[in-house]
Amino acid sequence: MDELGLRQKELAERSHVSLAIVREVQHNLVERRRSPRTLESLSTALGWHPQHLDAVLRGRKPPEVGDPVVDLADTLWSRMDRVEERLEDITERLDGLKSDVASVMSQLAELAKHVRGRR
């Protein structure tokens, strides 16, 4: 942005990305998954290859401006991202089940105490 003499607001307008997102990305304020479209819009507005920021985010060498655009939906990285998302979902569900089982076990223990006390 400095080299282009752009302010955050100008980049937001050029890229059609909200000013808040531009700030978050520039200063790494909030770690979250970024839409490929958002990264592409920002990259293009900065005069870079459309997949420049995505490559930087993934720790890869950014493509040159004239390089062809690769369909990210079919890359190994995107497939791994989808697997990771599914694993997170599964982990959350298992944690919920674990909590449910613990609750049921606690209730059974209380019931067993109650039954023993009646004898």
mmCIF file of C-alpha atoms in Angstrom, residues 11-104:
data_model
loop_
_atom_site.group_PDB
_atom_site.id
_atom_site.type_symbol
_atom_site.label_atom_id
_atom_site.label_comp_id
_atom_site.label_asym_id
_atom_site.label_seq_id
_atom_site.Cartn_x
_atom_site.Cartn_y
_atom_site.Cartn_z
ATOM 1 C CA LEU A 11 -7.775 -0.174 -0.995
ATOM 2 C CA ALA A 12 -11.164 -1.101 0.438
ATOM 3 C CA GLU A 13 -12.908 0.884 -2.303
ATOM 4 C CA ARG A 14 -10.698 -0.510 -5.092
ATOM 5 C CA SER A 15 -11.067 -4.100 -3.941
ATOM 6 C CA HIS A 16 -14.734 -3.895 -2.873
ATOM 7 C CA VAL A 17 -13.685 -5.341 0.484
ATOM 8 C CA SER A 18 -14.820 -3.745 3.735
ATOM 9 C CA LEU A 19 -12.478 -1.367 5.500
ATOM 10 C CA ALA A 20 -12.622 -3.599 8.597
ATOM 11 C CA ILE A 21 -11.367 -6.606 6.601
ATOM 12 C CA VAL A 22 -8.576 -4.534 5.043
ATOM 13 C CA ARG A 23 -7.462 -3.498 8.551
ATOM 14 C CA GLU A 24 -7.668 -7.065 9.854
ATOM 15 C CA VAL A 25 -5.597 -8.440 6.986
ATOM 16 C CA GLN A 26 -3.031 -5.636 6.988
ATOM 17 C CA HIS A 27 -2.371 -5.831 10.711
ATOM 18 C CA ASN A 28 -3.243 -9.516 11.216
ATOM 19 C CA LEU A 29 -5.721 -8.447 13.899
ATOM 20 C CA VAL A 30 -8.068 -11.413 13.681
ATOM 21 C CA GLU A 31 -6.964 -14.882 12.644
ATOM 22 C CA ARG A 32 -9.685 -16.484 10.596
ATOM 23 C CA ARG A 33 -10.158 -18.179 7.298
ATOM 24 C CA ARG A 34 -10.261 -15.686 4.491
ATOM 25 C CA SER A 35 -12.424 -16.185 1.472
ATOM 26 C CA PRO A 36 -10.391 -16.813 -1.677
ATOM 27 C CA ARG A 37 -12.505 -14.075 -3.310
ATOM 28 C CA THR A 38 -11.476 -11.568 -0.630
ATOM 29 C CA LEU A 39 -7.803 -12.422 -1.025
ATOM 30 C CA GLU A 40 -8.127 -12.313 -4.811
ATOM 31 C CA SER A 41 -9.821 -8.910 -4.718
ATOM 32 C CA LEU A 42 -7.135 -7.469 -2.454
ATOM 33 C CA SER A 43 -4.317 -8.991 -4.511
ATOM 34 C CA THR A 44 -5.738 -7.643 -7.754
ATOM 35 C CA ALA A 45 -6.340 -4.183 -6.274
ATOM 36 C CA LEU A 46 -2.683 -4.111 -5.224
ATOM 37 C CA GLY A 47 -1.556 -5.022 -8.757
ATOM 38 C CA TRP A 48 -0.455 -8.513 -7.839
ATOM 39 C CA HIS A 49 -1.391 -11.910 -9.265
ATOM 40 C CA PRO A 50 -4.938 -12.779 -8.113
ATOM 41 C CA GLN A 51 -3.598 -15.650 -5.977
ATOM 42 C CA HIS A 52 -0.690 -13.709 -4.453
ATOM 43 C CA LEU A 53 -2.133 -13.281 -0.941
ATOM 44 C CA ASP A 54 -3.455 -16.838 -0.859
ATOM 45 C CA ALA A 55 0.032 -18.133 -1.646
ATOM 46 C CA VAL A 56 1.573 -15.920 1.057
ATOM 47 C CA LEU A 57 -1.042 -17.095 3.552
ATOM 48 C CA ARG A 58 -0.150 -20.716 2.808
ATOM 49 C CA GLY A 59 3.594 -20.098 3.005
ATOM 50 C CA ARG A 60 4.157 -20.598 -0.705
ATOM 51 C CA LYS A 61 5.976 -18.465 -3.249
ATOM 52 C CA PRO A 62 3.469 -16.059 -4.806
ATOM 53 C CA PRO A 63 2.878 -16.482 -8.536
ATOM 54 C CA GLU A 64 4.088 -13.810 -10.940
ATOM 55 C CA VAL A 65 1.569 -11.364 -12.396
ATOM 56 C CA GLY A 66 1.462 -13.103 -15.797
ATOM 57 C CA ASP A 67 1.181 -16.656 -14.442
ATOM 58 C CA PRO A 68 -2.082 -18.517 -15.088
ATOM 59 C CA VAL A 69 -4.692 -18.647 -12.346
ATOM 60 C CA VAL A 70 -4.928 -22.124 -10.824
ATOM 61 C CA ASP A 71 -8.334 -23.464 -9.826
ATOM 62 C CA LEU A 72 -7.859 -23.553 -6.059
ATOM 63 C CA ALA A 73 -10.973 -25.653 -5.558
ATOM 64 C CA ASP A 74 -9.102 -28.619 -6.953
ATOM 65 C CA THR A 75 -5.710 -28.265 -5.305
ATOM 66 C CA LEU A 76 -4.315 -30.507 -2.610
ATOM 67 C CA TRP A 77 -4.244 -27.535 -0.211
ATOM 68 C CA SER A 78 -7.949 -26.841 -0.626
ATOM 69 C CA ARG A 79 -8.776 -30.516 -0.156
ATOM 70 C CA MET A 80 -6.680 -30.586 3.005
ATOM 71 C CA ASP A 81 -8.517 -27.487 4.243
ATOM 72 C CA ARG A 82 -11.850 -29.241 3.722
ATOM 73 C CA VAL A 83 -10.595 -32.331 5.578
ATOM 74 C CA GLU A 84 -9.392 -30.116 8.418
ATOM 75 C CA GLU A 85 -12.807 -28.405 8.617
ATOM 76 C CA ARG A 86 -14.552 -31.782 8.755
ATOM 77 C CA LEU A 87 -12.186 -32.988 11.478
ATOM 78 C CA GLU A 88 -12.983 -29.885 13.522
ATOM 79 C CA ASP A 89 -16.718 -30.606 13.113
ATOM 80 C CA ILE A 90 -16.230 -34.236 14.132
ATOM 81 C CA THR A 91 -14.139 -33.207 17.144
ATOM 82 C CA GLU A 92 -16.843 -30.793 18.293
ATOM 83 C CA ARG A 93 -19.481 -33.497 17.959
ATOM 84 C CA LEU A 94 -17.363 -36.011 19.877
ATOM 85 C CA ASP A 95 -16.765 -33.469 22.636
ATOM 86 C CA GLY A 96 -20.529 -32.952 22.848
ATOM 87 C CA LEU A 97 -21.136 -36.692 23.029
ATOM 88 C CA LYS A 98 -18.461 -37.041 25.702
ATOM 89 C CA SER A 99 -20.210 -34.387 27.759
ATOM 90 C CA ASP A 100 -23.587 -36.102 27.245
ATOM 91 C CA VAL A 101 -22.179 -39.494 28.303
ATOM 92 C CA ALA A 102 -20.605 -37.941 31.407
ATOM 93 C CA SER A 103 -23.953 -36.395 32.317
ATOM 94 C CA VAL A 104 -25.802 -39.694 31.860
#
